[in-house]
XYZ file of C-alpha atoms in Angstrom:
400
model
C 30.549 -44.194 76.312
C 31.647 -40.895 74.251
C 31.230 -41.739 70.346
C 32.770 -39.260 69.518
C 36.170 -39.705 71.206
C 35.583 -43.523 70.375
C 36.223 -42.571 66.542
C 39.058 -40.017 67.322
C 42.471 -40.019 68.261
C 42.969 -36.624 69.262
C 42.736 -35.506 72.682
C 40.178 -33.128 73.603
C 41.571 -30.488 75.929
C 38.694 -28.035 75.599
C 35.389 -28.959 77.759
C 35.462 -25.541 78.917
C 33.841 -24.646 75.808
C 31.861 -28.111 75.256
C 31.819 -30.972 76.445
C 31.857 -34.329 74.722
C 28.431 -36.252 74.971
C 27.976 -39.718 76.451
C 25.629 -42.250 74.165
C 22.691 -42.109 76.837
C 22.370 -38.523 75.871
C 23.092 -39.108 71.795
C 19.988 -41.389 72.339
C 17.952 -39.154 73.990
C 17.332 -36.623 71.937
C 17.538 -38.925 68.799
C 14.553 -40.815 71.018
C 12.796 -37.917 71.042
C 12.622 -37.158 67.207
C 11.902 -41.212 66.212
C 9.541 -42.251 68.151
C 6.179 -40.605 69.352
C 6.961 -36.677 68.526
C 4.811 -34.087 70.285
C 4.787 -31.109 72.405
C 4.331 -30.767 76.447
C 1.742 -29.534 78.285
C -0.393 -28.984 75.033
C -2.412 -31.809 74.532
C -4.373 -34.596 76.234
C -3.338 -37.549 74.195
C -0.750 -40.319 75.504
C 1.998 -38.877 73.847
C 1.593 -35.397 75.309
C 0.717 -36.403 78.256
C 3.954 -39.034 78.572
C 6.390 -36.402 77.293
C 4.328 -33.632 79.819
C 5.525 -35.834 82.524
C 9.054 -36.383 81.278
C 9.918 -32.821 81.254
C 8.629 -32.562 85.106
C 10.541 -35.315 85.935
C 13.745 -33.654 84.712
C 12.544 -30.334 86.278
C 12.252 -32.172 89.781
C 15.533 -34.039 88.894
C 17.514 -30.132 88.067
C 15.934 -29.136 91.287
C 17.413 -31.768 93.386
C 20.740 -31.276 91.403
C 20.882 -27.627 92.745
C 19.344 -27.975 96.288
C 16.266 -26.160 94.811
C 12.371 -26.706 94.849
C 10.645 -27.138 91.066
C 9.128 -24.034 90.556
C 12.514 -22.573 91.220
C 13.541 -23.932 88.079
C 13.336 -22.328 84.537
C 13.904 -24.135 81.887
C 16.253 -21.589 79.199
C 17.792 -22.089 75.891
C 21.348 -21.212 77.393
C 23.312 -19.711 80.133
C 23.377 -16.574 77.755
C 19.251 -16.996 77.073
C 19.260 -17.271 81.461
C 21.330 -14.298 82.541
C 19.514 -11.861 79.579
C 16.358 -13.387 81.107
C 17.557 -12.108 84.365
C 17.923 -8.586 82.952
C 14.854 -8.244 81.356
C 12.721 -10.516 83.626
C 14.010 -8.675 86.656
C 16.367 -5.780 86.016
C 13.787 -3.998 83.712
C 11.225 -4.170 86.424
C 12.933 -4.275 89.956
C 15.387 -1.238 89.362
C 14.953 2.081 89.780
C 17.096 5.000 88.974
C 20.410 4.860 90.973
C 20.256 1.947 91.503
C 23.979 -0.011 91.019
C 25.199 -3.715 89.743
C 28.131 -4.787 90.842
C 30.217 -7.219 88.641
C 33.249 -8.432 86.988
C 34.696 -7.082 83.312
C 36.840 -9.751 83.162
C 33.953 -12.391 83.026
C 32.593 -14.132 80.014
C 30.571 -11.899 77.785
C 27.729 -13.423 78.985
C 27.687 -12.422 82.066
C 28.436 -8.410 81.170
C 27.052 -7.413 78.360
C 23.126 -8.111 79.330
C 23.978 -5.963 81.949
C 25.411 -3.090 79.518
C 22.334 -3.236 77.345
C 20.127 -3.319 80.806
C 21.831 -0.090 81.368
C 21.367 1.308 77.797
C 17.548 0.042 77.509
C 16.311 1.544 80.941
C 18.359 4.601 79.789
C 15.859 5.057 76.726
C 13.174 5.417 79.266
C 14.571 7.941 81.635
C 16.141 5.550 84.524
C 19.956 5.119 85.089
C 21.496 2.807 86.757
C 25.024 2.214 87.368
C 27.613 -0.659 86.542
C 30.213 -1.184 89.182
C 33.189 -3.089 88.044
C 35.138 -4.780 90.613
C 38.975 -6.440 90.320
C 39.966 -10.067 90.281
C 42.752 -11.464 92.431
C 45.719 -13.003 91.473
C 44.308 -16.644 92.129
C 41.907 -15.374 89.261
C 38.753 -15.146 92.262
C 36.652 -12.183 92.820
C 37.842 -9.709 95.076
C 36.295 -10.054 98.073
C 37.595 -6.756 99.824
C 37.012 -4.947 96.564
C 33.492 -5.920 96.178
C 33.027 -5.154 100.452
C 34.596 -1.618 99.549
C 32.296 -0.927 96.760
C 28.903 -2.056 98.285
C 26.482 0.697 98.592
C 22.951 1.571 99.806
C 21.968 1.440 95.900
C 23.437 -1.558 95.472
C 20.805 -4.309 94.170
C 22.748 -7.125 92.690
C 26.327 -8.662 92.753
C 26.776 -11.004 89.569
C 30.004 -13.765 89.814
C 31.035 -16.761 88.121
C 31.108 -19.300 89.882
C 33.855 -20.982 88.300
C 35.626 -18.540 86.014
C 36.219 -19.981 82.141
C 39.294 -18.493 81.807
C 41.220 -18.768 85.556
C 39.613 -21.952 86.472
C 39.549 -20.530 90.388
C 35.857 -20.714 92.427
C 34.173 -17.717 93.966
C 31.403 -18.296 96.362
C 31.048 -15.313 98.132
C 30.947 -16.897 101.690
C 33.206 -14.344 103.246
C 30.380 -11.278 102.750
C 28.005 -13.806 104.293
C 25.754 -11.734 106.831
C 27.215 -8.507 105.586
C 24.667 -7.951 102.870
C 21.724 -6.162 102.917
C 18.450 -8.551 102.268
C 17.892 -5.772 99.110
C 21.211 -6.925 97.218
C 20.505 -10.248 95.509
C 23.372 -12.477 94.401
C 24.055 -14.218 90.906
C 25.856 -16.717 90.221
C 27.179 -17.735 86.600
C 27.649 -21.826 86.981
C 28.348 -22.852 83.171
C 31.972 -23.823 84.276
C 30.933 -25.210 87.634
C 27.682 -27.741 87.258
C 28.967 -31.031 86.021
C 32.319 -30.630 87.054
C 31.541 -30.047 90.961
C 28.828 -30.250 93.821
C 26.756 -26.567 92.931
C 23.917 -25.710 95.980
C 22.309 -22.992 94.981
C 20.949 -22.992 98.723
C 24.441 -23.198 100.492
C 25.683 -20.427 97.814
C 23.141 -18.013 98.751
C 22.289 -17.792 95.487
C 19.277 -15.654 94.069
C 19.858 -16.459 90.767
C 22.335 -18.625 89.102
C 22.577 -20.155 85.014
C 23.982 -23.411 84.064
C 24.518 -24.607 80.575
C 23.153 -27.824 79.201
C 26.130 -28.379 77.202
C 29.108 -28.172 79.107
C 28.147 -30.655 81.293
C 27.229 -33.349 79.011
C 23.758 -32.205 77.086
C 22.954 -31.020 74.488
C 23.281 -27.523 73.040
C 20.483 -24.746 72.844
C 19.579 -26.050 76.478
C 19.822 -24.507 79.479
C 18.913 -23.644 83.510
C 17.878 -21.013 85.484
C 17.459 -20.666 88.956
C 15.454 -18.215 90.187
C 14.891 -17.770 94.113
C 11.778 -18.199 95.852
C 11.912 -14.846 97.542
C 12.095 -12.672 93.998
C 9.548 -14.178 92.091
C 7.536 -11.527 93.206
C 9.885 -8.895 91.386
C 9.923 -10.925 88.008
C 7.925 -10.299 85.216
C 7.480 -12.226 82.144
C 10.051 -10.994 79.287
C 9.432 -13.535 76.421
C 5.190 -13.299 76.664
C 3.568 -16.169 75.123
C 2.137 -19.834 75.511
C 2.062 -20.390 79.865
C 3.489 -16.920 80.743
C 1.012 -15.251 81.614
C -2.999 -14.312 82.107
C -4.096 -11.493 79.661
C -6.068 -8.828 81.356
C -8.288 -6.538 79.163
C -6.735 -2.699 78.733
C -4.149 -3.362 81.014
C -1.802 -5.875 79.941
C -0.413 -8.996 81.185
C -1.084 -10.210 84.854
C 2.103 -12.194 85.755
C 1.904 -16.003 85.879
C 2.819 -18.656 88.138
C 6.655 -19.471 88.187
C 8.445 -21.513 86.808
C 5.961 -20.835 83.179
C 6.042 -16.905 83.480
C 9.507 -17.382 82.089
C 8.888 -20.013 79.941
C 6.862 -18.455 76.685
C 6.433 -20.634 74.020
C 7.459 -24.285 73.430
C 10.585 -25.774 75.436
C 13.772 -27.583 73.482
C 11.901 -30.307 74.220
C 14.933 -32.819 72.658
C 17.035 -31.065 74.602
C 15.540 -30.826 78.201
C 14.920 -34.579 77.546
C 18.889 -34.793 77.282
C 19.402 -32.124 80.138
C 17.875 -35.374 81.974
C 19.926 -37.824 80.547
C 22.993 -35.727 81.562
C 21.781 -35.154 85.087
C 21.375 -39.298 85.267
C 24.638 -40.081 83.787
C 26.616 -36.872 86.076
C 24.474 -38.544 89.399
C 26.079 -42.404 88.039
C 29.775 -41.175 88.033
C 29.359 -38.719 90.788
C 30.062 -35.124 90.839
C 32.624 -35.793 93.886
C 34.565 -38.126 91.301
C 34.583 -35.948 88.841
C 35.972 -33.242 90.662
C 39.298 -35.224 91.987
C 39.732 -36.729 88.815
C 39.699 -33.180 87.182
C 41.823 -32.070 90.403
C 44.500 -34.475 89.846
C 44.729 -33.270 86.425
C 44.892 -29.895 87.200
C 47.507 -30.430 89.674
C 49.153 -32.498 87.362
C 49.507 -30.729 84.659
C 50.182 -27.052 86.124
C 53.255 -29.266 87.801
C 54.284 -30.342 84.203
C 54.101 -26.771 82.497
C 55.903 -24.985 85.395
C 59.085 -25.372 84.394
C 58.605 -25.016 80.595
C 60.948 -22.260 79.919
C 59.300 -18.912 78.565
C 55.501 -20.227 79.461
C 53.167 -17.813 81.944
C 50.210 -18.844 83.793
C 47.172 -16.646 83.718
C 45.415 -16.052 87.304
C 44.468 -19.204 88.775
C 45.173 -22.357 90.725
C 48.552 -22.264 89.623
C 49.429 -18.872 91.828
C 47.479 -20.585 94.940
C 49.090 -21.343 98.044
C 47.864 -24.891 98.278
C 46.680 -27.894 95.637
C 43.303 -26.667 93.698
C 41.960 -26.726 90.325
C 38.843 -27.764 88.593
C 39.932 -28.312 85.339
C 40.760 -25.208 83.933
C 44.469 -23.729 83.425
C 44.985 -20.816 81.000
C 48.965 -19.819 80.069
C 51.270 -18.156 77.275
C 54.117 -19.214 75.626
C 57.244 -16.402 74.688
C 58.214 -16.477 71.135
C 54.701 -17.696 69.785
C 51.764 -16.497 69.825
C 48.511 -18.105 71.422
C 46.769 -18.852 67.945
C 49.447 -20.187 66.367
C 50.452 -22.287 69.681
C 46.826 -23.449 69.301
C 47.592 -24.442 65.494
C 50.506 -26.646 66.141
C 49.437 -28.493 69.303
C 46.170 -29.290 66.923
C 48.710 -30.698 64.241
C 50.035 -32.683 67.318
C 46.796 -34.086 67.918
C 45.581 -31.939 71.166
C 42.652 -29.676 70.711
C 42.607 -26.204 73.303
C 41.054 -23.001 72.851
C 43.062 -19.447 72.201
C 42.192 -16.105 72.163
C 40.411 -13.815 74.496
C 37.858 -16.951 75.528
C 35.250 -14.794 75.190
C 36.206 -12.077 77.888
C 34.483 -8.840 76.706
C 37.139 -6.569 74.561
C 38.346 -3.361 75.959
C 38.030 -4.756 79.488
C 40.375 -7.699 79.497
C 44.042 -7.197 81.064
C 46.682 -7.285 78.363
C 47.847 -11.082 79.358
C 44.379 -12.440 79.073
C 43.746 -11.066 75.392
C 45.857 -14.030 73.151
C 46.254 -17.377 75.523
C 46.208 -21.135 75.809
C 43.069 -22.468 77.779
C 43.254 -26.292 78.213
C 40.449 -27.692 79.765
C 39.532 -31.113 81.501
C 36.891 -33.876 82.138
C 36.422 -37.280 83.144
C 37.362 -38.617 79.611
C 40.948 -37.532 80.407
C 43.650 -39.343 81.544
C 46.773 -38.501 83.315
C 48.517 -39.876 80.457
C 46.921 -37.518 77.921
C 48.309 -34.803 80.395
C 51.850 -35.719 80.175
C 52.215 -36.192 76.458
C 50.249 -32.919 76.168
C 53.508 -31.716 78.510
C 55.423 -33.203 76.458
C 55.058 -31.466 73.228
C 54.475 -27.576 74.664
C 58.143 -28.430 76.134
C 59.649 -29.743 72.501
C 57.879 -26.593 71.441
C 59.243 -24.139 73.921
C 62.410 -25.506 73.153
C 61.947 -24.824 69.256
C 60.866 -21.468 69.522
C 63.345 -20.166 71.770
């Protein structure tokens, strides 16, 4: 089903960052480049027409994914592409001077620094608006009480991720439910989250929230974003072009109907094709599946690693009271660092990620700047877990 592991035998501990594609996807988007090439919604012709249809059906098929309606969905080259468009789209034209964000600096880069060149752009033109930073727990979830404390009358947005990348622990924001003013929209980053568990945008609360084609099985350059009903009034279109809008003589661009005001120019058509593919193979295995078997795993190995002698957990389901996890555990090892921990568990045949992850420098704690992220999915197997144990123990051992 994965070609790629098929011809490998190395163990793939890092879905976090990617995640191995399944052949119905592979043939997808080699589909699309062998046999009847064209563009959507340009043409009249069978093949435009046929492929003009195809990319509807995968926009109806993302909207039922996320407990959305069509034009909610945007079609994006990236979670990154998605929460910029949400800066420009929206920030550049919605806020005013004063006017506050409220987010996390120990997020993926992503997810903070369209926000900190929102703030330096509208600065250029006279309006400033400030970033609020709020603190993460110890279970590696936003702070709840901190973000309560730190709500104002100038606050317009609260950004999260949904899953984090790093801490593997799920925010959702239901405790401020009711305790928002309608004026402060919420965003929601779910690269970690779709494909690994149920996401409803409508049960989140969600104003906007970004997804990422390929960790969850498609292809890369692809990507979702969800934009509420209730804001497309507030959007305007930041990448003008082909669908995004009605030119108006002397006086600019009159916005267009969602979701093509966002969607200038020509799609990655290969790769919403494969977005579709994805969304068919996730809805075959079942997202509820998927997120006990990466639950067991989690459990599993955090149980393992916790009495490795000299090893650290990061924030995360490891420090929570009860069994969690979603795939995600992050840790450091005494006597080696990260990168070089990364080095010889790839000689052993198991392939993590080390570093930062990706966490914006000069706002990341001084644990989270040089560690071990492993990193599950349904192609893993308990097995893989405890000979992954295995060898971070006969290291731990060695170095100490």
């Amino acid at each position: 089903m994965f070609p790629a592991l098929a011809e490998s035998t190395e163990v793939y501990l890092d879905s976090a960052s990617t995640t191995q594609k399944p052949r119905p996807v592979i043939e997808a988007v080699h589909r699309y480049h062998s046999s009847r090439t064209a563009n959507a919604g340009r043409g009249s012709y069978p093949w435009a027409t046929t492929l003009t249809r195809a990319v509807a059906e995968v926009r109806a098929r993302t909207a039922e994914f996320l407990g959305a309606a069509t034009e909610e969905i945007v079609f994006t080259a990236g979670a990154t592409a998605g929460l910029n468009a949400i800066a420009l789209a929206w920030g550049l034209a919605a806020l005013d001077d004063g006017d506050e964000i409220l987010y996390s600096p120990r997020d993926h880069a992503s997810n903070v620094y369209p926000w900190q060149q929102l703030r330096a752009t509208l600065r250029r033109f006279g309006r400033h608006i400030r970033l609020v930073p709020y603190r993460v727990t110890a279970l590696g979830e936003a702070d709840i009480d901190d973000i309560a404390a730190k709500l104002g009358p100038r606050t317009r947005l609260i950004t999260v991720s949904h899953l984090h990348h790093v801490f593997g622990a799920r925010t959702t924001l239901e405790e401020l439910r009711g305790r928002l003013d309608p004026r402060v929209l919420l965003c929601f980053d779910c690269s970690q989250s779709a494909g690994h568990l149920p996401v409803d945008v409508e049960a989140l609360g969600a104003d906007f929230a970004v997804l990422s084609a390929h960790k969850m099985f498609g292809a890369p350059g692809t990507g979702v974003l969800y934009c509420r009903a209730r804001v497309h009034d507030q959007l305007t279109a930041f990448l003008p072009g082909g669908n995004s809008a009605v030119a108006v003589a002397d006086s600019g661009l009159a916005p267009g109907n969602m979701p093509e005001l966002l969607e200038g120019g020509t799609p990655n058509l290969p790769g919403v094709l494969a977005l579709g593919a994805a969304l068919e193979f996730l809805d075959t295995v079942g997202l509820d599946a998927i997120a006990a078997h990466n639950r067991a795993l989690t459990g599993q190995l955090i149980e393992g690693l916790r009495p490795v002698p000299g090893l650290e957990f990061l924030p995360g389901p490891a420090h929570a009271p009860c069994e969690t996890g979603y795939g995600i555990v992050s840790f450091t090892l005494d006597g080696i660092g990260a990168t070089d921990l990364g080095f010889v568990l790839a000689e052993c045949g198991f392939l993590v990620r080390t570093g930062a992850h990706c966490v914006p420098s000069g706002s990341i704690a001084a644990a989270d700047d040089d560690s071990v992220r492993v990193s599950t999915h349904l192609y893993n197997t308990a097995e893989e877990i405890d000979r992954f144990v295995r060898c971070v123990t006969t290291i731990a051992t060695e170095v100490r």
